[in-house]
Every structure is written in structure tokens, then in C-alpha cells.
PDB file of C-alpha atoms in Angstrom:
ATOM      1  CA  UNK A   1     130.942 126.568  89.607  1.00  0.00           C
ATOM      2  CA  UNK A   2     129.019 125.137  86.686  1.00  0.00           C
ATOM      3  CA  UNK A   3     127.491 121.730  87.164  1.00  0.00           C
ATOM      4  CA  UNK A   4     127.846 118.752  84.889  1.00  0.00           C
ATOM      5  CA  UNK A   5     126.997 119.762  81.340  1.00  0.00           C
ATOM      6  CA  UNK A   6     125.622 117.530  78.647  1.00  0.00           C
ATOM      7  CA  UNK A   7     124.758 118.213  75.068  1.00  0.00           C
ATOM      8  CA  UNK A   8     122.707 117.941  73.120  1.00  0.00           C
ATOM      9  CA  UNK A   9     119.730 117.815  75.472  1.00  0.00           C
ATOM     10  CA  UNK A  10     117.600 116.156  72.805  1.00  0.00           C
ATOM     11  CA  UNK A  11     118.817 114.142  69.858  1.00  0.00           C
ATOM     12  CA  UNK A  12     116.750 112.548  67.122  1.00  0.00           C
ATOM     13  CA  UNK A  13     118.307 109.976  64.850  1.00  0.00           C
ATOM     14  CA  UNK A  14     117.023 107.571  62.215  1.00  0.00           C
ATOM     15  CA  UNK A  15     117.827 103.906  62.446  1.00  0.00           C
ATOM     16  CA  UNK A  16     121.362 103.222  61.241  1.00  0.00           C
ATOM     17  CA  UNK A  17     122.732 106.690  61.992  1.00  0.00           C
ATOM     18  CA  UNK A  18     125.326 107.525  64.607  1.00  0.00           C
ATOM     19  CA  UNK A  19     124.667 109.342  67.870  1.00  0.00           C
ATOM     20  CA  UNK A  20     127.329 111.309  69.767  1.00  0.00           C
ATOM     21  CA  UNK A  21     126.603 112.438  73.291  1.00  0.00           C
ATOM     22  CA  UNK A  22     128.917 114.825  75.116  1.00  0.00           C
ATOM     23  CA  UNK A  23     129.552 115.363  78.793  1.00  0.00           C
ATOM     24  CA  UNK A  24     131.691 117.954  80.568  1.00  0.00           C
ATOM     25  CA  UNK A  25     132.219 117.100  84.243  1.00  0.00           C
ATOM     26  CA  UNK A  26     132.130 119.582  87.073  1.00  0.00           C
ATOM     27  CA  UNK A  27     135.293 121.596  87.527  1.00  0.00           C
ATOM     28  CA  UNK A  28     137.790 119.611  89.544  1.00  0.00           C
ATOM     29  CA  UNK A  29     136.111 116.269  88.835  1.00  0.00           C
ATOM     30  CA  UNK A  30     138.157 113.713  86.940  1.00  0.00           C
ATOM     31  CA  UNK A  31     135.804 110.728  87.248  1.00  0.00           C
ATOM     32  CA  UNK A  32     132.993 110.399  84.723  1.00  0.00           C
ATOM     33  CA  UNK A  33     130.185 107.845  84.676  1.00  0.00           C
ATOM     34  CA  UNK A  34     127.532 107.214  82.043  1.00  0.00           C
ATOM     35  CA  UNK A  35     124.109 105.777  82.876  1.00  0.00           C
ATOM     36  CA  UNK A  36     121.132 104.910  80.717  1.00  0.00           C
ATOM     37  CA  UNK A  37     117.473 105.095  81.653  1.00  0.00           C
ATOM     38  CA  UNK A  38     115.134 103.247  79.335  1.00  0.00           C
ATOM     39  CA  UNK A  39     111.457 104.267  79.330  1.00  0.00           C
ATOM     40  CA  UNK A  40     109.682 103.095  82.495  1.00  0.00           C
ATOM     41  CA  UNK A  41     112.918 101.665  83.919  1.00  0.00           C
ATOM     42  CA  UNK A  42     115.564 102.616  86.462  1.00  0.00           C
ATOM     43  CA  UNK A  43     119.029 103.966  85.753  1.00  0.00           C
ATOM     44  CA  UNK A  44     121.625 101.428  84.697  1.00  0.00           C
ATOM     45  CA  UNK A  45     125.390 101.916  84.805  1.00  0.00           C
ATOM     46  CA  UNK A  46     127.165 101.813  81.458  1.00  0.00           C
ATOM     47  CA  UNK A  47     130.785 102.933  81.766  1.00  0.00           C
ATOM     48  CA  UNK A  48     133.246 104.636  84.110  1.00  0.00           C
ATOM     49  CA  UNK A  49     136.131 106.701  82.785  1.00  0.00           C
ATOM     50  CA  UNK A  50     138.982 108.808  84.006  1.00  0.00           C
ATOM     51  CA  UNK A  51     141.035 111.029  81.762  1.00  0.00           C
ATOM     52  CA  UNK A  52     142.241 108.943  78.801  1.00  0.00           C
ATOM     53  CA  UNK A  53     141.275 105.679  80.514  1.00  0.00           C
ATOM     54  CA  UNK A  54     138.251 103.405  80.560  1.00  0.00           C
ATOM     55  CA  UNK A  55     138.125 101.973  84.073  1.00  0.00           C
ATOM     56  CA  UNK A  56     134.942  99.889  83.938  1.00  0.00           C
ATOM     57  CA  UNK A  57     132.808  99.255  80.869  1.00  0.00           C
ATOM     58  CA  UNK A  58     130.911  96.288  82.271  1.00  0.00           C
ATOM     59  CA  UNK A  59     127.547  97.942  81.596  1.00  0.00           C
ATOM     60  CA  UNK A  60     128.196  98.775  77.953  1.00  0.00           C
ATOM     61  CA  UNK A  61     126.523  96.721  75.233  1.00  0.00           C
ATOM     62  CA  UNK A  62     129.201  94.717  73.476  1.00  0.00           C
ATOM     63  CA  UNK A  63     128.556  96.161  70.052  1.00  0.00           C
ATOM     64  CA  UNK A  64     127.931  99.631  68.623  1.00  0.00           C
ATOM     65  CA  UNK A  65     128.646 101.498  71.872  1.00  0.00           C
ATOM     66  CA  UNK A  66     131.929 103.161  72.772  1.00  0.00           C
ATOM     67  CA  UNK A  67     133.071 105.859  75.162  1.00  0.00           C
ATOM     68  CA  UNK A  68     136.093 108.059  75.607  1.00  0.00           C
ATOM     69  CA  UNK A  69     137.331 110.805  77.887  1.00  0.00           C
ATOM     70  CA  UNK A  70     140.253 112.482  76.152  1.00  0.00           C
ATOM     71  CA  UNK A  71     142.932 114.542  77.832  1.00  0.00           C
ATOM     72  CA  UNK A  72     141.303 117.699  76.508  1.00  0.00           C
ATOM     73  CA  UNK A  73     137.598 118.145  75.980  1.00  0.00           C
ATOM     74  CA  UNK A  74     134.432 116.415  77.073  1.00  0.00           C
ATOM     75  CA  UNK A  75     133.687 112.752  77.495  1.00  0.00           C
ATOM     76  CA  UNK A  76     131.910 111.280  74.460  1.00  0.00           C
ATOM     77  CA  UNK A  77     129.455 108.395  74.359  1.00  0.00           C
ATOM     78  CA  UNK A  78     129.133 107.156  70.815  1.00  0.00           C
ATOM     79  CA  UNK A  79     126.415 104.869  69.509  1.00  0.00           C
ATOM     80  CA  UNK A  80     126.849 103.560  65.995  1.00  0.00           C
ATOM     81  CA  UNK A  81     124.027 102.285  63.778  1.00  0.00           C
ATOM     82  CA  UNK A  82     121.340 103.218  66.264  1.00  0.00           C
ATOM     83  CA  UNK A  83     118.236 101.064  66.653  1.00  0.00           C
ATOM     84  CA  UNK A  84     114.854 101.919  68.173  1.00  0.00           C
ATOM     85  CA  UNK A  85     115.811 100.127  71.382  1.00  0.00           C
ATOM     86  CA  UNK A  86     118.556 102.719  71.961  1.00  0.00           C
ATOM     87  CA  UNK A  87     115.899 105.378  72.602  1.00  0.00           C
ATOM     88  CA  UNK A  88     116.468 106.413  76.211  1.00  0.00           C
ATOM     89  CA  UNK A  89     117.756 109.137  78.478  1.00  0.00           C
ATOM     90  CA  UNK A  90     121.533 109.047  78.821  1.00  0.00           C
ATOM     91  CA  UNK A  91     122.892 110.656  81.964  1.00  0.00           C
ATOM     92  CA  UNK A  92     126.452 111.547  82.733  1.00  0.00           C
ATOM     93  CA  UNK A  93     127.708 111.957  86.292  1.00  0.00           C
ATOM     94  CA  UNK A  94     130.993 113.146  87.712  1.00  0.00           C
ATOM     95  CA  UNK A  95     132.759 112.908  91.040  1.00  0.00           C
ATOM     96  CA  UNK A  96     136.039 114.202  92.452  1.00  0.00           C
ATOM     97  CA  UNK A  97     137.169 110.702  93.369  1.00  0.00           C
ATOM     98  CA  UNK A  98     136.046 107.105  93.302  1.00  0.00           C
ATOM     99  CA  UNK A  99     133.311 106.261  95.793  1.00  0.00           C
ATOM    100  CA  UNK A 100     132.258 109.860  96.409  1.00  0.00           C
ATOM    101  CA  UNK A 101     128.838 111.263  95.680  1.00  0.00           C
ATOM    102  CA  UNK A 102     128.151 111.620  91.991  1.00  0.00           C
ATOM    103  CA  UNK A 103     126.525 114.679  90.479  1.00  0.00           C
ATOM    104  CA  UNK A 104     124.424 114.263  87.398  1.00  0.00           C
ATOM    105  CA  UNK A 105     124.061 116.299  84.241  1.00  0.00           C
ATOM    106  CA  UNK A 106     120.650 117.096  82.729  1.00  0.00           C
ATOM    107  CA  UNK A 107     120.854 114.135  80.378  1.00  0.00           C
ATOM    108  CA  UNK A 108     120.514 113.626  76.646  1.00  0.00           C
ATOM    109  CA  UNK A 109     117.202 112.243  75.451  1.00  0.00           C
ATOM    110  CA  UNK A 110     117.837 110.128  72.381  1.00  0.00           C
ATOM    111  CA  UNK A 111     114.937 109.253  70.124  1.00  0.00           C
ATOM    112  CA  UNK A 112     115.503 106.813  67.300  1.00  0.00           C
ATOM    113  CA  UNK A 113     112.901 106.959  64.551  1.00  0.00           C
TER     114      UNK A 113
ATOM    115  CA  UNK B   1     117.047  88.863  93.025  1.00  0.00           C
ATOM    116  CA  UNK B   2     117.578  92.544  92.183  1.00  0.00           C
ATOM    117  CA  UNK B   3     120.669  94.178  93.642  1.00  0.00           C
ATOM    118  CA  UNK B   4     118.603  97.029  95.090  1.00  0.00           C
ATOM    119  CA  UNK B   5     114.895  96.671  95.772  1.00  0.00           C
ATOM    120  CA  UNK B   6     112.479  99.372  96.825  1.00  0.00           C
ATOM    121  CA  UNK B   7     108.885  99.591  97.929  1.00  0.00           C
ATOM    122  CA  UNK B   8     106.597  99.613  94.933  1.00  0.00           C
ATOM    123  CA  UNK B   9     104.785 102.925  94.522  1.00  0.00           C
ATOM    124  CA  UNK B  10     103.093 105.169  94.108  1.00  0.00           C
ATOM    125  CA  UNK B  11     102.634 106.676  97.550  1.00  0.00           C
ATOM    126  CA  UNK B  12      99.831 109.233  97.644  1.00  0.00           C
ATOM    127  CA  UNK B  13      99.839 111.273 100.863  1.00  0.00           C
ATOM    128  CA  UNK B  14      98.308 114.548 102.064  1.00  0.00           C
ATOM    129  CA  UNK B  15     100.456 117.558 102.884  1.00  0.00           C
ATOM    130  CA  UNK B  16     101.914 117.345 106.347  1.00  0.00           C
ATOM    131  CA  UNK B  17     101.980 113.556 106.417  1.00  0.00           C
ATOM    132  CA  UNK B  18     104.982 111.485 107.407  1.00  0.00           C
ATOM    133  CA  UNK B  19     106.047 108.966 104.819  1.00  0.00           C
ATOM    134  CA  UNK B  20     108.677 106.220 104.967  1.00  0.00           C
ATOM    135  CA  UNK B  21     110.493 104.514 102.131  1.00  0.00           C
ATOM    136  CA  UNK B  22     112.243 101.187 102.498  1.00  0.00           C
ATOM    137  CA  UNK B  23     115.019  99.644 100.484  1.00  0.00           C
ATOM    138  CA  UNK B  24     117.002  96.413 100.654  1.00  0.00           C
ATOM    139  CA  UNK B  25     120.266  95.530  98.938  1.00  0.00           C
ATOM    140  CA  UNK B  26     121.632  92.101  98.132  1.00  0.00           C
ATOM    141  CA  UNK B  27     125.404  92.556  98.319  1.00  0.00           C
ATOM    142  CA  UNK B  28     126.557  92.531 101.936  1.00  0.00           C
ATOM    143  CA  UNK B  29     129.852  94.104 100.888  1.00  0.00           C
ATOM    144  CA  UNK B  30     128.115  97.279  99.701  1.00  0.00           C
ATOM    145  CA  UNK B  31     129.989 100.251 100.966  1.00  0.00           C
ATOM    146  CA  UNK B  32     128.211 103.540 100.358  1.00  0.00           C
ATOM    147  CA  UNK B  33     124.540 104.350 100.324  1.00  0.00           C
ATOM    148  CA  UNK B  34     122.564 107.290  99.037  1.00  0.00           C
ATOM    149  CA  UNK B  35     119.070 108.591  98.457  1.00  0.00           C
ATOM    150  CA  UNK B  36     118.529 110.540  95.253  1.00  0.00           C
ATOM    151  CA  UNK B  37     115.341 112.147  93.996  1.00  0.00           C
ATOM    152  CA  UNK B  38     114.267 112.341  90.390  1.00  0.00           C
ATOM    153  CA  UNK B  39     111.604 114.734  89.140  1.00  0.00           C
ATOM    154  CA  UNK B  40     109.689 113.818  85.996  1.00  0.00           C
ATOM    155  CA  UNK B  41     112.598 111.727  84.708  1.00  0.00           C
ATOM    156  CA  UNK B  42     114.996 114.667  84.855  1.00  0.00           C
ATOM    157  CA  UNK B  43     118.474 114.109  86.228  1.00  0.00           C
ATOM    158  CA  UNK B  44     118.734 112.433  89.647  1.00  0.00           C
ATOM    159  CA  UNK B  45     119.687 114.844  92.414  1.00  0.00           C
ATOM    160  CA  UNK B  46     121.476 113.754  95.539  1.00  0.00           C
ATOM    161  CA  UNK B  47     119.200 114.047  98.540  1.00  0.00           C
ATOM    162  CA  UNK B  48     121.510 112.637 101.177  1.00  0.00           C
ATOM    163  CA  UNK B  49     124.173 110.082 101.891  1.00  0.00           C
ATOM    164  CA  UNK B  50     123.282 107.386 104.406  1.00  0.00           C
ATOM    165  CA  UNK B  51     125.599 106.562 107.287  1.00  0.00           C
ATOM    166  CA  UNK B  52     125.605 103.649 109.713  1.00  0.00           C
ATOM    167  CA  UNK B  53     124.822 105.964 112.606  1.00  0.00           C
ATOM    168  CA  UNK B  54     121.821 107.375 110.789  1.00  0.00           C
ATOM    169  CA  UNK B  55     121.624 110.963 109.699  1.00  0.00           C
ATOM    170  CA  UNK B  56     119.115 113.752 109.537  1.00  0.00           C
ATOM    171  CA  UNK B  57     118.766 116.761 107.291  1.00  0.00           C
ATOM    172  CA  UNK B  58     115.823 118.942 108.203  1.00  0.00           C
ATOM    173  CA  UNK B  59     112.654 116.975 107.562  1.00  0.00           C
ATOM    174  CA  UNK B  60     114.559 114.019 106.133  1.00  0.00           C
ATOM    175  CA  UNK B  61     116.027 111.153 108.142  1.00  0.00           C
ATOM    176  CA  UNK B  62     117.988 108.266 106.659  1.00  0.00           C
ATOM    177  CA  UNK B  63     118.836 105.023 108.433  1.00  0.00           C
ATOM    178  CA  UNK B  64     121.079 102.110 107.526  1.00  0.00           C
ATOM    179  CA  UNK B  65     120.976  98.629 109.016  1.00  0.00           C
ATOM    180  CA  UNK B  66     123.937  96.687 107.681  1.00  0.00           C
ATOM    181  CA  UNK B  67     122.944  93.453 109.425  1.00  0.00           C
ATOM    182  CA  UNK B  68     119.571  93.425 107.675  1.00  0.00           C
ATOM    183  CA  UNK B  69     120.918  95.096 104.501  1.00  0.00           C
ATOM    184  CA  UNK B  70     118.158  97.636 104.809  1.00  0.00           C
ATOM    185  CA  UNK B  71     118.013 101.367 104.176  1.00  0.00           C
ATOM    186  CA  UNK B  72     115.168 103.725 104.960  1.00  0.00           C
ATOM    187  CA  UNK B  73     114.176 107.312 104.315  1.00  0.00           C
ATOM    188  CA  UNK B  74     111.662 109.162 106.456  1.00  0.00           C
ATOM    189  CA  UNK B  75     110.088 112.413 105.331  1.00  0.00           C
ATOM    190  CA  UNK B  76     108.243 114.398 107.987  1.00  0.00           C
ATOM    191  CA  UNK B  77     105.710 117.165 107.370  1.00  0.00           C
ATOM    192  CA  UNK B  78     105.653 116.431 103.651  1.00  0.00           C
ATOM    193  CA  UNK B  79     105.308 119.334 101.215  1.00  0.00           C
ATOM    194  CA  UNK B  80     103.843 119.481  97.739  1.00  0.00           C
ATOM    195  CA  UNK B  81     107.395 120.032  96.471  1.00  0.00           C
ATOM    196  CA  UNK B  82     108.433 116.646  97.853  1.00  0.00           C
ATOM    197  CA  UNK B  83     106.484 114.978  95.043  1.00  0.00           C
ATOM    198  CA  UNK B  84     109.086 113.065  93.055  1.00  0.00           C
ATOM    199  CA  UNK B  85     110.537 109.597  92.577  1.00  0.00           C
ATOM    200  CA  UNK B  86     112.947 108.594  95.349  1.00  0.00           C
ATOM    201  CA  UNK B  87     115.860 106.408  94.342  1.00  0.00           C
ATOM    202  CA  UNK B  88     117.755 104.132  96.711  1.00  0.00           C
ATOM    203  CA  UNK B  89     121.344 103.883  95.507  1.00  0.00           C
ATOM    204  CA  UNK B  90     124.233 101.641  96.511  1.00  0.00           C
ATOM    205  CA  UNK B  91     127.922 101.767  95.704  1.00  0.00           C
ATOM    206  CA  UNK B  92     129.803  98.484  95.566  1.00  0.00           C
ATOM    207  CA  UNK B  93     133.393  98.213  96.696  1.00  0.00           C
ATOM    208  CA  UNK B  94     136.078  97.349  94.195  1.00  0.00           C
ATOM    209  CA  UNK B  95     133.789  98.217  91.345  1.00  0.00           C
ATOM    210  CA  UNK B  96     135.113 101.613  90.507  1.00  0.00           C
ATOM    211  CA  UNK B  97     132.446 103.628  92.190  1.00  0.00           C
ATOM    212  CA  UNK B  98     129.587 102.757  89.885  1.00  0.00           C
ATOM    213  CA  UNK B  99     126.172 103.281  91.418  1.00  0.00           C
ATOM    214  CA  UNK B 100     123.466 100.645  91.505  1.00  0.00           C
ATOM    215  CA  UNK B 101     119.995 102.194  91.445  1.00  0.00           C
ATOM    216  CA  UNK B 102     116.740 100.845  92.726  1.00  0.00           C
ATOM    217  CA  UNK B 103     113.684 101.198  90.534  1.00  0.00           C
ATOM    218  CA  UNK B 104     112.504 104.140  92.585  1.00  0.00           C
ATOM    219  CA  UNK B 105     109.381 104.854  94.591  1.00  0.00           C
ATOM    220  CA  UNK B 106     107.050 107.549  93.360  1.00  0.00           C
ATOM    221  CA  UNK B 107     105.680 109.973  95.928  1.00  0.00           C
ATOM    222  CA  UNK B 108     102.743 112.253  95.265  1.00  0.00           C
ATOM    223  CA  UNK B 109     101.889 114.787  97.961  1.00  0.00           C
ATOM    224  CA  UNK B 110      98.378 116.221  97.629  1.00  0.00           C
ATOM    225  CA  UNK B 111      97.000 119.456  99.089  1.00  0.00           C
TER     226      UNK B 111
END
């Protein structure tokens, strides 16, 4: 049973470009969470999705950031017009149901030049 | 006040030592509690869930005191491989299952 998969593992973008981060949850898991870890800081919740629905996006910056979890395919975290402050590790986690333990993917390390 | 607060680190201990981590949380309605470990800023890995009755897994013991809003993790007979950052994590009710992470406490076990 493969774990949570994320790609790419490393992503380099110049200021103003777009970044797309992908996450495939564990088999049988329909709940996906995205977290961000800025350098020298703890993990912070961004968004919680189920298939085709955003359940909680209270941790998402109001502009430039969006997320989706379509019926088919991985969950996507999209950052438009990236800035240097977006440089961070972005982790995706999945769980079989709300409130259960969450299992994390290896993360995508975004560097904005 | 932070939602989840942990002991500041780092903890530097010799192999075989017993080490205890403390954590407090601010929301008395918090429902689920976990300890995760994170190695070199890789993905967090679940170490154990924490139950009101306390629970043990080998060398690791977790305790929860709801009245004091306090969680602890005890590691006995520490190994070099225990070196990592330990994250205290809380799940709030009615908030969709999102996890609130403490800043983490770094542990370094020396030979």
C-alpha cells in the first residue's frame, strides 16, 4: 500500500511564475490536508479537502493560493505569481476520515528565486 | 498565547538517558492528541496517539491531563536513532480535522 505521494519533491520558480504541487493520498483515504512549513518555523494548516469539495480553507492566504481535489486525479495546490516569501516546504497529509491520524507525504520544497 | 506550546529545545542527552517532553494546549475543547517526529525537516511521522488513560509503546509513554491541558512524552533508554524534532499536535473539534502543531522540541542523543 503506497503512502502519500507528492510531486515534485523540489520545485524552483522565479518570482511571478506559477507553482503547481500535486498530492495523491493513500489508497482508501478521501480526506486531504495541506500544510506549509516556513524555514525555522512549525507546520501550519492551509486547507482541507474531500473529493470535489473544499471543506476548510481558513489557513490559505487570501490571494494567489488555490487548491482542488478533483473526482479523478491528485489534489493540486496552486500558487500564482510566486514571491520569495512563498519559499517553504509544502506537506500533504491524508486520512481515512475526519479526526483520524493523518499520514504525511514527503513534501514539496519550493524555492522562489 | 500559542495554541500549542512545547518546551524550548534543544535537548542534548547521552544514550540510555530518559528524557521527557512537555506540551500545553490552549483550547479546552481539543479532542485528539498526537506526538509526531520530524527528522531534518522531512515529513512528520506519527509516533503515537495520546489517550486520556495514558498509553505506552515500547520505550515511549504518552500522558494526557485534560484538566491541566497538558501532554507529555517520555522516552526511556534513548537511542541515537531517537534524535529528531518531536512535535506535539492537537486536533480541534468541529474544525474539520485540521491539526495544530507545536513548534517542536529538538532532541539530540549523543554516544
